[in-house]
Coordinates of C-alpha atoms and ligand atoms in Angstrom, one line a residue:
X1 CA -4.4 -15.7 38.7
X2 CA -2.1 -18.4 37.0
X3 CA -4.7 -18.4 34.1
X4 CA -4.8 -14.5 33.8
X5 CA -0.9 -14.7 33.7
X6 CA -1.3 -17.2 30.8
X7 CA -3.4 -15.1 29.1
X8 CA -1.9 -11.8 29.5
X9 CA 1.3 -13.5 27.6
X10 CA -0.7 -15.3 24.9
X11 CA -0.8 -13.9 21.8
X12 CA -2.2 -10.5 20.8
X13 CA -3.8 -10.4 17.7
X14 CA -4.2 -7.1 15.4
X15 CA -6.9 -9.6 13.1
X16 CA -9.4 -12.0 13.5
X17 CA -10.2 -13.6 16.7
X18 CA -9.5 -16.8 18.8
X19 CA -12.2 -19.5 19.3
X20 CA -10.7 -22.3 21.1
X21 CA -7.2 -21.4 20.8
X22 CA -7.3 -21.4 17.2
X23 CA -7.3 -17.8 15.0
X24 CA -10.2 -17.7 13.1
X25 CA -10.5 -14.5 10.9
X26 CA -14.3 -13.4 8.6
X27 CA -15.4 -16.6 10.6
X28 CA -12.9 -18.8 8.3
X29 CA -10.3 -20.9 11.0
X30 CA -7.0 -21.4 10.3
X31 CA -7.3 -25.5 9.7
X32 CA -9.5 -24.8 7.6
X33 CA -7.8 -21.8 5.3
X34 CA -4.6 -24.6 5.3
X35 CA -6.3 -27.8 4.5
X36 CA -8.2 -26.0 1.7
X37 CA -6.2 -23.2 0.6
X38 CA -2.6 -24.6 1.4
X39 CA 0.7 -22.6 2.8
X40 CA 1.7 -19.9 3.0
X41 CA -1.4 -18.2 2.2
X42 CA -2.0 -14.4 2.3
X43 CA -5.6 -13.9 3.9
X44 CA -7.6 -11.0 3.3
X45 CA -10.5 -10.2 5.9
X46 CA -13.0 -8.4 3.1
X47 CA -15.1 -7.0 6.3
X48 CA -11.7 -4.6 7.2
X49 CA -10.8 -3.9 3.9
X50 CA -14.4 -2.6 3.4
X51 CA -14.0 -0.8 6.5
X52 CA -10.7 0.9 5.5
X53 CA -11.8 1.7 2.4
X54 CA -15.1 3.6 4.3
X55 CA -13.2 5.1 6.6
X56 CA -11.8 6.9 3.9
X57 CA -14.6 7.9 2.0
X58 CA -16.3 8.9 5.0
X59 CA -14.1 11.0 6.6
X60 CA -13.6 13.0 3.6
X61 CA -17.4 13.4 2.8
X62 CA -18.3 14.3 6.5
X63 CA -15.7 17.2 6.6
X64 CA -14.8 18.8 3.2
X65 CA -17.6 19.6 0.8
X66 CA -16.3 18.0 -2.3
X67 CA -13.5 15.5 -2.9
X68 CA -12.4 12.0 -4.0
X69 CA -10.3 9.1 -1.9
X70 CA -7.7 7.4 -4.2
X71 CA -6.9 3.3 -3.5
X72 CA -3.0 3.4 -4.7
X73 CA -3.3 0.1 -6.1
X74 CA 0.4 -0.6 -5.5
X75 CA 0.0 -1.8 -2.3
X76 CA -1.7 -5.1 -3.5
X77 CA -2.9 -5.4 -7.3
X78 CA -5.3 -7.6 -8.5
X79 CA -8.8 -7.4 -10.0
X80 CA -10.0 -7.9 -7.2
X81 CA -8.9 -5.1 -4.9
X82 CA -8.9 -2.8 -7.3
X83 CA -12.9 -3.2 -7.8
X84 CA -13.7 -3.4 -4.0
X85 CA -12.1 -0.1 -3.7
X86 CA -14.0 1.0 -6.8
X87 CA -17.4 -0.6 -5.1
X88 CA -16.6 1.2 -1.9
X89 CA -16.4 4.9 -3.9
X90 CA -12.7 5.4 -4.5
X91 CA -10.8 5.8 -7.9
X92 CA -7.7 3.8 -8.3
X93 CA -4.1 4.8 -8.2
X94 CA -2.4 2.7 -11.1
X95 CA 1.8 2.8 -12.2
X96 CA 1.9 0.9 -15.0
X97 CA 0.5 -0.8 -17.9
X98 CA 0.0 -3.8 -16.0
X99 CA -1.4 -2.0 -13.0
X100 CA -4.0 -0.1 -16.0
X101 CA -5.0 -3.2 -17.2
X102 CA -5.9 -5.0 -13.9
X103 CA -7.8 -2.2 -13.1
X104 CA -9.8 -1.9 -16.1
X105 CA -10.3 -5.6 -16.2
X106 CA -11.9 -5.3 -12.7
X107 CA -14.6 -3.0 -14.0
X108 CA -13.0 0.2 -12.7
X109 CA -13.8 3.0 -15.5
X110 CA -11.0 4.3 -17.2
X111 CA -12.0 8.2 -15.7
X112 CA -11.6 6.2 -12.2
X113 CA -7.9 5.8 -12.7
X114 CA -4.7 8.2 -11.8
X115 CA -1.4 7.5 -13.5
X116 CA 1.4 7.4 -11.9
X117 CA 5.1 7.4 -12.2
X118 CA 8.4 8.5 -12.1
X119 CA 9.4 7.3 -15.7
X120 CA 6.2 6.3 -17.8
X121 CA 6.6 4.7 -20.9
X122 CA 5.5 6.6 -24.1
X123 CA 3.5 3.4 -24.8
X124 CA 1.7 3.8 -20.6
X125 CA 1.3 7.1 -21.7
X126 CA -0.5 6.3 -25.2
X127 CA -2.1 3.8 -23.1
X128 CA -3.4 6.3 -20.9
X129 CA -4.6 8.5 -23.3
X130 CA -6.1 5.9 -25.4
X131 CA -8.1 4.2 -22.5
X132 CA -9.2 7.7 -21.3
X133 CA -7.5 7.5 -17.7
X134 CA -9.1 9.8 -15.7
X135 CA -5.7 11.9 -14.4
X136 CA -2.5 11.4 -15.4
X137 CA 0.2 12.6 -12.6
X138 CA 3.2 14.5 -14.3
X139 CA 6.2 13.8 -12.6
X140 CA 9.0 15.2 -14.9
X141 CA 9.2 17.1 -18.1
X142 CA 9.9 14.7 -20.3
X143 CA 6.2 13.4 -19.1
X144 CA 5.2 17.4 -20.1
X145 CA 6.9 16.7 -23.8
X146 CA 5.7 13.4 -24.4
X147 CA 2.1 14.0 -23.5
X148 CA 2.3 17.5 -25.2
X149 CA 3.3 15.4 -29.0
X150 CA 0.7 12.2 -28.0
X151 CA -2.2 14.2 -27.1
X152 CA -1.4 16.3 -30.4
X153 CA -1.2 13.0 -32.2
X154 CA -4.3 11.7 -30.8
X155 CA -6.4 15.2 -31.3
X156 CA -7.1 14.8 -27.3
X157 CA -7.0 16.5 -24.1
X158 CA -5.7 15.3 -21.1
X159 CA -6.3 16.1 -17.1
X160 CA -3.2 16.1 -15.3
X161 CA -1.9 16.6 -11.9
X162 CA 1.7 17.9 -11.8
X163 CA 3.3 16.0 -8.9
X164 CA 5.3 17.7 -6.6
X165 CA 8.4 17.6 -3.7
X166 CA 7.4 19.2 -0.9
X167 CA 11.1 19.1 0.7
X168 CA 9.8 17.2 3.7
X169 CA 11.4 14.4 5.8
X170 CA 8.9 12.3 7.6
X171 CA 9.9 10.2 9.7
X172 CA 10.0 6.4 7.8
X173 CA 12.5 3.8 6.6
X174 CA 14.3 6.0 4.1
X175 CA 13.9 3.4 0.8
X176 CA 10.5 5.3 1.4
X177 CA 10.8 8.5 2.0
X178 CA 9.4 9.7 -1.7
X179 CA 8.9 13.5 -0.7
X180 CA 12.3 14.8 0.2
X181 CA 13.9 17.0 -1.4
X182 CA 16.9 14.9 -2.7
X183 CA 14.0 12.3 -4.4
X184 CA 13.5 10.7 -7.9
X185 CA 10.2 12.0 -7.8
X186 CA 8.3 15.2 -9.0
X187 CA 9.0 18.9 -9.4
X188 CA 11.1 20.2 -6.2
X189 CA 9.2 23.0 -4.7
X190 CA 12.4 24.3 -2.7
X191 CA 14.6 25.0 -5.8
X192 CA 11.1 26.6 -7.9
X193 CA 11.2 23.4 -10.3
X194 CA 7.8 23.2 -9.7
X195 CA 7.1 26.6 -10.4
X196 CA 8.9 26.2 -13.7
X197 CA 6.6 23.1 -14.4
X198 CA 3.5 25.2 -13.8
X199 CA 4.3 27.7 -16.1
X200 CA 5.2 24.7 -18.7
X201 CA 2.3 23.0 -18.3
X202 CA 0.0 26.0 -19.3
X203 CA 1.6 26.0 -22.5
X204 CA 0.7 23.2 -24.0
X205 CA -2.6 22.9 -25.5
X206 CA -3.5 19.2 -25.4
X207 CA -2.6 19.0 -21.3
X208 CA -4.9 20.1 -18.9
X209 CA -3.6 21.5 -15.5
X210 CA -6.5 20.4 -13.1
X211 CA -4.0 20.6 -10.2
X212 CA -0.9 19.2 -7.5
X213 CA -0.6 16.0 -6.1
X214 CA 2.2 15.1 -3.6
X215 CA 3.5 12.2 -1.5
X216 CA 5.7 12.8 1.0
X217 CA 6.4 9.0 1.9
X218 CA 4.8 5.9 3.4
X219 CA 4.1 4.3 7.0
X220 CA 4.5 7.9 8.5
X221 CA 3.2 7.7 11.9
X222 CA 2.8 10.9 12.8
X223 CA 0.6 14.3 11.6
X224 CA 3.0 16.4 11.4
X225 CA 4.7 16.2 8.0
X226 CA 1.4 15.5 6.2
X227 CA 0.3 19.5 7.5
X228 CA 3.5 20.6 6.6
X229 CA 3.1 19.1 3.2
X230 CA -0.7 20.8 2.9
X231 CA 0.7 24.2 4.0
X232 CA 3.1 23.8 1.5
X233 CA 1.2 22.5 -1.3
X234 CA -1.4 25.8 -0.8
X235 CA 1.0 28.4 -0.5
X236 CA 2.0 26.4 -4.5
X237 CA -1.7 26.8 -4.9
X238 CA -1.9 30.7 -3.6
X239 CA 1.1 31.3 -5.8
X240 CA -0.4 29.9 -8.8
X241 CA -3.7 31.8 -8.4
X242 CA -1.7 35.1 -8.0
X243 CA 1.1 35.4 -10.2
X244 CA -0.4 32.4 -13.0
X245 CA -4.3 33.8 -12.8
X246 CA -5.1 29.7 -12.6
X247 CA -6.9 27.8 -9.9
X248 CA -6.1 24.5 -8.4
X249 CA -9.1 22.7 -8.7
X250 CA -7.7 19.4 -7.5
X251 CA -5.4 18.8 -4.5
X252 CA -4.6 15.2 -3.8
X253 CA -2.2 14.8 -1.1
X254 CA -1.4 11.2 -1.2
X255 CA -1.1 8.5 0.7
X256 CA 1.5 7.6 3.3
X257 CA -0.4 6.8 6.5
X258 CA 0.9 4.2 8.7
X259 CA -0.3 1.1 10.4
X260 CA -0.4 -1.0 13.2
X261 CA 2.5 -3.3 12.9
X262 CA 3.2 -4.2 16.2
X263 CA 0.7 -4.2 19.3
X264 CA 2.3 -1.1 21.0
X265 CA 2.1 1.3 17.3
X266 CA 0.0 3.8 17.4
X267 CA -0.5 6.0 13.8
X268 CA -3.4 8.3 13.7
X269 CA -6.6 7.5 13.1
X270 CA -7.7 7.8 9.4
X271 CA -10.4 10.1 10.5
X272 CA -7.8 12.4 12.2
X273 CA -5.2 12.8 9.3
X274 CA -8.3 13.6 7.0
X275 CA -10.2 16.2 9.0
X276 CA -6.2 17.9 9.6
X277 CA -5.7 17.7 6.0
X278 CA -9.4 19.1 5.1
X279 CA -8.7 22.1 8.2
X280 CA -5.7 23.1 6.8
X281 CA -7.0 23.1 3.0
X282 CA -10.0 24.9 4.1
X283 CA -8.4 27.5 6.5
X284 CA -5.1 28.2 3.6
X285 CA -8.1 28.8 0.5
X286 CA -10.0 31.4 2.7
X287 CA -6.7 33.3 3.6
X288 CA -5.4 33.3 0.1
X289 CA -9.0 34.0 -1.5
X290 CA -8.8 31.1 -3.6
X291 CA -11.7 28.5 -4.1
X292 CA -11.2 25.5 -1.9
X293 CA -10.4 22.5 -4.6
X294 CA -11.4 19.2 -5.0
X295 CA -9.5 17.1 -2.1
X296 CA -7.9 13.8 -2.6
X297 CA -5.9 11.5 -0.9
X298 CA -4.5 8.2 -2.3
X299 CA -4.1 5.6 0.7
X300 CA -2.6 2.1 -0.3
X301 CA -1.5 0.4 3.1
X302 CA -4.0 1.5 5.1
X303 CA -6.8 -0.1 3.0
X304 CA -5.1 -3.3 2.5
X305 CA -2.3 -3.8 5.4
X306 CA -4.2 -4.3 8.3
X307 CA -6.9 -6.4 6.5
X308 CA -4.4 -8.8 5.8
X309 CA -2.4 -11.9 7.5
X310 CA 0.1 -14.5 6.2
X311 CA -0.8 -18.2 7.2
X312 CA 2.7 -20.4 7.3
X313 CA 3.3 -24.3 8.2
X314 CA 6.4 -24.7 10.0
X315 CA 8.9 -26.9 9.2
X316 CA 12.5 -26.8 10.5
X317 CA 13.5 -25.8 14.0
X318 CA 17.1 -25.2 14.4
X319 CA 18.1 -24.3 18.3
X320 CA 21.6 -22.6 18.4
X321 CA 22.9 -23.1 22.2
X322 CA 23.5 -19.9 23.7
X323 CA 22.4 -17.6 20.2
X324 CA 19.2 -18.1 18.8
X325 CA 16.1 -20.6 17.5
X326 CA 15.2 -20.9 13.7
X327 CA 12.1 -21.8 13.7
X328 CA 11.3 -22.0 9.5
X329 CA 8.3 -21.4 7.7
X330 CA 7.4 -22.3 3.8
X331 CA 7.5 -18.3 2.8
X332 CA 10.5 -16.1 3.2
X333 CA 11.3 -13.1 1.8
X334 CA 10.1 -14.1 -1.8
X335 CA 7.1 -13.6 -0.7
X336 CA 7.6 -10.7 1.6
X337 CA 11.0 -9.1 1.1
X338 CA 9.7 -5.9 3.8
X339 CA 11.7 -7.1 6.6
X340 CA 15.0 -7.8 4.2
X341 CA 14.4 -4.4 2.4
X342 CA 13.3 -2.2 5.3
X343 CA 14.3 -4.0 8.1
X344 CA 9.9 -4.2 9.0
X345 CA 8.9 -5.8 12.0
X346 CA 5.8 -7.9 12.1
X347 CA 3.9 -9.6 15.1
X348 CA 3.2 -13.6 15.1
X349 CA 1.1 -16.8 16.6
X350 CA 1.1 -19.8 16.6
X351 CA -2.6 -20.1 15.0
X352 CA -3.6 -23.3 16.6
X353 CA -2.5 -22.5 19.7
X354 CA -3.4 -19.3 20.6
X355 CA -3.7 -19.8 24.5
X356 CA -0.5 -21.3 25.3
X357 CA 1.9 -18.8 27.4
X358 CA 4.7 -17.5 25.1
X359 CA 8.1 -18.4 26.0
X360 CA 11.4 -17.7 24.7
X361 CA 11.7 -15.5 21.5
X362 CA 12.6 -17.6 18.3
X363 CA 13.5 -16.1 14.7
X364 CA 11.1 -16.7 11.9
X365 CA 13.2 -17.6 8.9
X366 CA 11.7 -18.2 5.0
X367 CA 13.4 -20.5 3.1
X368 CA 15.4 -19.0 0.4
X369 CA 18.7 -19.6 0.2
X370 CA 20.3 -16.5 2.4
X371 CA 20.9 -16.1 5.4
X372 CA 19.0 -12.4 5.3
X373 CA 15.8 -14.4 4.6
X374 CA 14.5 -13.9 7.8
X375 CA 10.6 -12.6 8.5
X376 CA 11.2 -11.9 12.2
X377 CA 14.2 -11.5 14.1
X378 CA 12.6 -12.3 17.3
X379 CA 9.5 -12.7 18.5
X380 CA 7.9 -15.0 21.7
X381 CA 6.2 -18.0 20.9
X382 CA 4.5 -21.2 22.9
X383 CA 7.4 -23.8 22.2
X384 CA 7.0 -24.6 18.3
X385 CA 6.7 -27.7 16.7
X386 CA 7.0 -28.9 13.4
X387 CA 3.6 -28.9 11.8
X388 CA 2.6 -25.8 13.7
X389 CA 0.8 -23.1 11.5
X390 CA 2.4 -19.7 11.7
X391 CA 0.1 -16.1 10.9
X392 CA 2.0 -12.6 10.9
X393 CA -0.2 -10.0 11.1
X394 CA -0.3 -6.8 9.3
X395 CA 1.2 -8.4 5.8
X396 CA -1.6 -7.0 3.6
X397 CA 0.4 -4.6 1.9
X398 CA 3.2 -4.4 0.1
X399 CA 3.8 -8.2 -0.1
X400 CA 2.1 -9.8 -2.5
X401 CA 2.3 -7.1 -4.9
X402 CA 6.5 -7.0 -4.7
X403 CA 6.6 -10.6 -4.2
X404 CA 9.1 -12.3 -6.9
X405 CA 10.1 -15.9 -7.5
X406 CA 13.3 -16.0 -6.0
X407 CA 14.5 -19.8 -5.9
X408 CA 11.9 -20.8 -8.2
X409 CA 9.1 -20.4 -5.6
X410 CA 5.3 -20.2 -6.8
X411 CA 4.0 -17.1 -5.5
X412 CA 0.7 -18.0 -2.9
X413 CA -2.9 -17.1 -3.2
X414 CA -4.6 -14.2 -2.1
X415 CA -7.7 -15.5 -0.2
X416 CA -10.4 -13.2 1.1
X417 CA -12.5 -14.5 4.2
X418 CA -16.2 -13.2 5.1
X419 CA -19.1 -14.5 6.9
X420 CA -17.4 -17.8 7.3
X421 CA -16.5 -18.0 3.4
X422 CA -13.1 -18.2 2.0
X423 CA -12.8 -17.6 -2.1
X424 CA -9.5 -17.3 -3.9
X425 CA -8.7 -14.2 -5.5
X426 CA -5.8 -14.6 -6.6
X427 CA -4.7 -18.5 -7.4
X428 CA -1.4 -20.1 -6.4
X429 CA 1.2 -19.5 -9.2
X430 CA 2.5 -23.0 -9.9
X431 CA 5.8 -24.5 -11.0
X432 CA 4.5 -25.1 -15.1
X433 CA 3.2 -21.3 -14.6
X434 CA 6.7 -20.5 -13.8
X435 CA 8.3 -22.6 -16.3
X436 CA 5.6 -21.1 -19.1
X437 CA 8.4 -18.6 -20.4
X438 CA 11.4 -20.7 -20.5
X439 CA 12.2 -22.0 -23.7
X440 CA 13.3 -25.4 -23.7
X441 CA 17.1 -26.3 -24.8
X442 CA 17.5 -27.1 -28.2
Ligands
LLP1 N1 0.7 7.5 -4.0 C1 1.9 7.5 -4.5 C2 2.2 8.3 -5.6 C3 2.8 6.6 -4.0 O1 4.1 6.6 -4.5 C4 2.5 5.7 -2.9 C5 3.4 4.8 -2.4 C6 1.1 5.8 -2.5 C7 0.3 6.7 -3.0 C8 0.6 4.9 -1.4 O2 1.3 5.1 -0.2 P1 0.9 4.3 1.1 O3 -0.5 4.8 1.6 O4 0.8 2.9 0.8 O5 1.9 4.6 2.1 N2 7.1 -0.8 -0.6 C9 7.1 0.1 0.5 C10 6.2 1.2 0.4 C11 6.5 2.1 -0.8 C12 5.5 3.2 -1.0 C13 5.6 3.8 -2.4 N3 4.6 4.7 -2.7 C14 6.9 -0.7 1.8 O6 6.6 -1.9 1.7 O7 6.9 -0.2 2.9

């Protein structure tokens, strides 16, 4: 009975496993991803990315007849993730020149890409046209004009998607809410910008109008706004065939979906928001007579945030009588600024000692110099030690790929783990890396 209560409060973990008390994750312990990879590390369980990116892929193929999942590279870019998505049957979402470049260095085929962006370059957009990227998203007019004189410089054609504001307020942290209507991004459909941008778009010979594409925000837990989003995005679609004689032959919906942070979330399953998405698609092109287009969505955290985990060695432990613990790890918000920028909560363990009963809560703190740097404001522990290794769960996304170098940190490796294997994908920035662009005083 003692043992079961023990157990009940040891640690729950969202990846990997525990053999012995230890977390091991794609069969690779957490000794060993320390001693050989150093801390922090983020770790990458390849098996669950995999299985993300299938879920996906799968989804879509077993319910709509003919469309393409999207891996919005954002999430976490690097040459490799880009080309597992690509393996696994997606296309890549890229924002930038630097985003194009990783992806096309990975292998990914320049007709595999989707531009994004709510201020492109004219160079990203030469870029784009030059390497033959597959879609480009319009966000504004001044994308319209700028691809309209490149593309009549370059004697080319273009596909694009125009991207549109839906008007909708999912539920989320509001730094990413993208699809409202009071957002920096895309054509409002409430105020008939969007129908103006239609109507632009045809006009100009050298850019293609394949279709819409709209994201209404990220770590939405909840179906609801993403069918609102499809209704409205098909009654664009119904208008366009009717009073613009043009089909949509593309409809990519974007990404958004949210994960498992904590033990007690619960977002939909992936195969639930795409067979809603497909049903409503479906059912809104046989009322308005229109032929059903090409389906995409473009998923970044929920291929990569789940799959992933950040390994820590703790160092100080600061006990305030009567307020709180610091317990600090070598990371901090440098490396995952989420919970200073969103206020995101994450789960933790103690990775070598998985089976100890949790006590008192502590606070996870990094170790830049502010008092904001902290990863967790509280979360229960077995007593910490210095020494311990730390892993939070769920930090696949969005950390590495905004991590910065505040305080003159290296930024860690990225470390995928299968079959009891552990290659670096990504190496550990170091101190003369950081120092490569200073110039010397005279
Ligand atoms: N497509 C577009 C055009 C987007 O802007 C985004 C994310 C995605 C797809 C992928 O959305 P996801 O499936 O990952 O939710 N840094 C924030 C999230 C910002 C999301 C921005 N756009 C965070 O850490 O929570």
């Amino acid at each position: 009975m003692e043992r079961k209560l023990a157990m009940e409060q040891a640690a729950s973990l969202l990846l990997g496993e525990e053999q012995d008390g230890e977390w091991v994750v794609g069969g690779v312990g957490a000794r060993r991803l320390a001693r050989e990879h150093g801390t922090p590390v983020y770790v990458l369980d390849e098996a669950r990315l995999r299985a993300n990116c299938r879920a996906y892929v799968t989804a879509l193929r077993d319910t709509y007849p003919n469309s393409q999942a999207i891996f919005a590279s954002k999430a976490l870019c690097c040459m490799a993730t880009c080309r597992l998505a690509y393996d696994e049957g997606m296309w890549v979402d890229v924002v930038s020149a630097g985003e194009i470049h990783t992806a096309l260095r990975a292998g990914v085929p320049a007709g595999a890409l989707m531009l994004h962006g709510n201020n492109k370059t004219r160079e990203e957009l030469a870029l784009a046209i030059e390497a033959g990227v597959g879609r480009i998203g319009v966000d504004n007019f001044n994308d319209l004009e700028w691809l309209d004189a490149l593309t009549r410089e370059a004697g080319r054609r273009v596909d694009v998607l125009l991207r549109l504001t839906p008007g909708i307020e999912p539920h989320t942290h509001k730094a990413i809410v993208t699809g409202g209507v009071d957002s920096k991004f895309g054509f409002g459909i409430p105020d008939g910008t969007a129908q103006a941008a239609v109507r632009r778009t045809l006009e100009l010979p050298g850019v293609r109008l394949r279709g819409l594409h709209c994201h209404i925000g990220s770590q939405v837990m909840e179906l609801a706004p993403f069918e609102q989003a499809a209704h409205s995005m098909m009654e664009i679609a119904a208008w366009m065939a009717r009073d613009c004689g043009v089909s949509v032959e593309e409809l990519d919906l974007g990404g958004g979906l949210g994960i498992r942070y904590l033990p007690a979330d619960r977002p939909p399953a992936i195969r639930d928001y795409v067979t809603t998405l497909a049903g409503i698609v479906r059912d809104r092109a046989g009322a308005a007579r229109i032929p059903l287009p090409r389906l995409m969505v473009e998923p970044g955290r929920s291929i990569v945030g789940d799959a992933g985990a950040t390994l820590y060695r703790i160092g100080a432990i600061k006990p305030i009588a009567g307020i709180r613990t610091y317990v600090s790890v070598d990371g901090g918000m440098y490396e995952n600024p989420r919970p200073a920028l969103y206020q995101a909560r994450y789960e933790a363990a103690l990775a070598e000692r998985l089976r100890e009963p949790r006590r008192a809560p502590v606070t996870i703190a990094g170790r830049c110099c502010e008092s904001g740097d902290v990863l967790i404001w509280e979360t229960a522990l077995p007593e910490p030690r210095p020494g311990d290794l730390l892993v939070i769960f769920s930090t696949g996304a969005y950390t590495y790929s905004m991590a910065g170098n505040y305080n003159r940190y290296p930024r860690p490796p990225v470390v995928f783990v299968q079959d009891g294997k552990a290659r670096v994908v990504v190496g550990r920035e170091t101190v003369d890396d950081l120092l490569s662009k200073d110039v010397p005083p005279a």
